[in-house]
XYZ file of C-alpha atoms in Angstrom:
200
model
C 39.232 58.546 -65.891
C 37.836 61.823 -64.185
C 35.869 61.398 -61.111
C 33.839 63.795 -59.188
C 32.320 63.326 -55.692
C 29.774 64.694 -56.015
C 28.462 64.746 -52.082
C 28.846 67.246 -49.455
C 30.948 66.477 -46.075
C 29.546 64.175 -43.489
C 30.443 67.213 -40.198
C 30.098 70.666 -42.462
C 26.963 68.969 -44.198
C 23.762 71.328 -44.894
C 20.823 69.718 -42.680
C 17.056 70.257 -43.041
C 15.066 72.402 -40.786
C 13.820 70.715 -37.775
C 16.683 67.432 -38.089
C 19.883 66.400 -35.794
C 22.366 67.355 -37.117
C 25.493 65.092 -37.829
C 27.861 64.500 -33.764
C 30.755 63.164 -33.777
C 32.280 61.764 -30.762
C 35.891 60.556 -30.419
C 36.047 57.196 -28.327
C 39.928 57.022 -28.412
C 42.778 58.716 -29.671
C 46.470 58.131 -30.410
C 46.959 61.940 -29.031
C 45.685 61.510 -25.326
C 47.616 58.542 -25.892
C 45.979 55.121 -26.282
C 46.898 52.729 -28.754
C 44.478 54.087 -31.313
C 42.924 56.344 -33.064
C 38.268 56.113 -32.608
C 35.095 57.338 -33.881
C 32.028 56.817 -32.674
C 29.196 59.327 -34.610
C 25.315 59.276 -35.360
C 23.306 62.007 -37.628
C 19.818 61.409 -39.565
C 19.903 59.492 -42.782
C 18.738 62.363 -44.985
C 21.989 65.015 -43.453
C 23.831 66.078 -45.918
C 23.927 64.010 -49.730
C 21.661 61.017 -49.123
C 19.087 58.927 -50.886
C 15.214 59.409 -49.926
C 13.760 56.162 -50.159
C 10.161 55.921 -50.945
C 9.247 54.422 -47.431
C 9.630 57.902 -46.564
C 6.909 59.634 -47.259
C 4.344 56.211 -48.021
C 3.866 53.046 -45.601
C 4.296 50.534 -47.555
C 6.719 52.378 -49.282
C 10.266 50.210 -49.991
C 13.038 50.800 -47.290
C 16.281 51.455 -48.310
C 17.755 48.134 -48.516
C 14.688 46.423 -50.468
C 15.741 48.470 -53.579
C 16.990 47.503 -56.193
C 21.060 49.234 -56.846
C 20.580 49.521 -60.257
C 18.848 53.243 -59.589
C 21.302 54.823 -57.995
C 25.096 52.782 -60.472
C 24.282 53.489 -64.372
C 24.611 56.268 -66.701
C 23.424 59.779 -65.707
C 22.699 63.646 -67.377
C 23.605 66.314 -65.514
C 21.587 69.675 -66.387
C 21.315 72.781 -65.804
C 18.052 74.767 -64.653
C 17.667 78.184 -61.615
C 14.704 78.375 -60.084
C 10.860 76.295 -60.370
C 11.096 73.095 -62.632
C 8.351 72.658 -65.236
C 6.577 70.163 -67.365
C 8.080 71.389 -70.278
C 11.633 71.815 -68.569
C 10.761 68.759 -67.098
C 10.286 66.997 -71.102
C 13.187 68.768 -72.070
C 15.862 66.941 -69.514
C 14.443 63.637 -70.102
C 14.645 64.753 -74.164
C 17.903 65.915 -73.938
C 18.865 63.100 -71.410
C 17.243 60.960 -73.851
C 19.191 62.862 -77.312
C 23.295 62.216 -75.339
C 22.090 58.752 -74.306
C 19.211 56.619 -73.502
C 20.861 55.168 -70.717
C 21.320 58.647 -69.199
C 16.959 59.440 -69.179
C 17.051 57.095 -67.151
C 19.263 59.065 -64.082
C 18.827 62.546 -64.041
C 20.558 65.809 -61.585
C 19.575 68.733 -61.466
C 22.561 71.334 -61.356
C 21.630 75.179 -59.523
C 19.040 77.038 -57.277
C 16.149 74.715 -58.830
C 12.851 73.030 -57.189
C 10.467 71.010 -59.368
C 7.455 71.625 -59.393
C 4.212 68.991 -58.806
C 3.800 69.264 -62.853
C 7.893 68.319 -63.161
C 7.794 65.992 -60.497
C 4.829 64.000 -62.660
C 6.263 64.067 -65.864
C 9.685 62.092 -64.773
C 7.653 59.867 -62.332
C 5.036 59.194 -65.921
C 8.777 58.772 -68.235
C 9.260 55.886 -65.523
C 13.243 57.502 -64.641
C 15.033 55.189 -61.681
C 16.492 58.383 -59.698
C 16.388 62.598 -59.779
C 18.959 63.995 -58.243
C 19.876 68.056 -56.680
C 22.078 69.694 -55.189
C 18.932 71.223 -53.256
C 18.497 68.864 -49.374
C 14.269 68.429 -50.509
C 13.405 67.929 -54.586
C 10.555 69.511 -54.137
C 9.398 73.406 -52.036
C 11.605 73.647 -48.924
C 7.538 74.470 -46.688
C 5.768 72.014 -48.623
C 7.757 69.041 -50.571
C 5.112 66.089 -49.405
C 3.379 66.594 -52.895
C 6.348 66.155 -54.926
C 7.419 63.530 -52.787
C 4.546 61.808 -53.455
C 4.122 61.980 -57.417
C 8.040 60.572 -57.142
C 8.158 57.807 -54.597
C 4.842 55.855 -55.149
C 6.013 55.605 -58.763
C 9.599 53.694 -57.352
C 11.632 56.915 -58.530
C 14.356 57.665 -55.781
C 15.327 60.660 -55.077
C 19.187 61.595 -54.458
C 18.812 64.396 -52.035
C 22.104 67.187 -51.765
C 24.631 66.536 -53.955
C 27.322 68.950 -55.159
C 26.836 69.508 -59.133
C 29.241 73.066 -59.188
C 33.368 71.615 -60.703
C 30.380 70.135 -63.040
C 29.658 69.976 -66.772
C 26.376 69.380 -68.007
C 25.665 66.091 -69.517
C 26.121 61.865 -69.667
C 27.420 60.990 -66.292
C 28.827 56.994 -64.582
C 26.793 57.131 -61.316
C 27.282 55.243 -58.239
C 25.489 57.092 -55.400
C 24.950 53.844 -53.751
C 23.375 54.157 -50.329
C 23.881 52.799 -47.077
C 22.028 49.529 -46.265
C 20.043 50.584 -43.531
C 17.387 47.480 -42.320
C 13.515 49.069 -42.986
C 15.223 52.981 -42.826
C 13.397 55.801 -44.676
C 16.106 57.018 -46.156
C 20.167 56.821 -45.488
C 23.596 58.715 -46.655
C 25.335 57.937 -49.553
C 29.288 58.910 -51.336
C 27.889 59.779 -54.584
C 30.599 60.837 -57.714
C 30.256 60.546 -61.564
C 32.861 59.314 -64.007
C 32.830 61.034 -67.058
C 33.386 58.892 -70.104
C 36.167 57.771 -71.826
C 36.813 60.142 -75.287
C 35.621 57.783 -78.145
């Protein structure tokens, strides 16, 4: 069994422009003569590898603690794209995923410098997928992300942003990207992993 860690390290992670970066505070240190090491930290819910809940852009959307865990855990399909994802691209991704594993079609992870267009977001949203993941810190255009987020989150498609897929080939994997259980939160960090299926 091979496990791929597709998460960013928290303290060195990418941060969306304008968001506060993670901060570490050493509360106790063995090196300083204390009995143990103890660390406190603070971070934005959308730093590094994280989940966007519908509440991120929707006043009455579901918060992190209200989301179904099966959206984050299950078969997923890794595809690769460079540039803007069109509606045709989205349909092709879904078709390829379905051909390899119908369950993997529910969780699509896009490898590469991809930007999901509104047209592609509409295709994904209407397909009934549970999760859409990408390597960027935002799924849509960085300078105007709202429309793409609204199209997906209003269809209860949760977003897994800031993943790292450089060492992962296209194909089907078992995904675990369960977020921290933060009550009433619009997002949450997660330790996302992909597990390669056992060979037949």
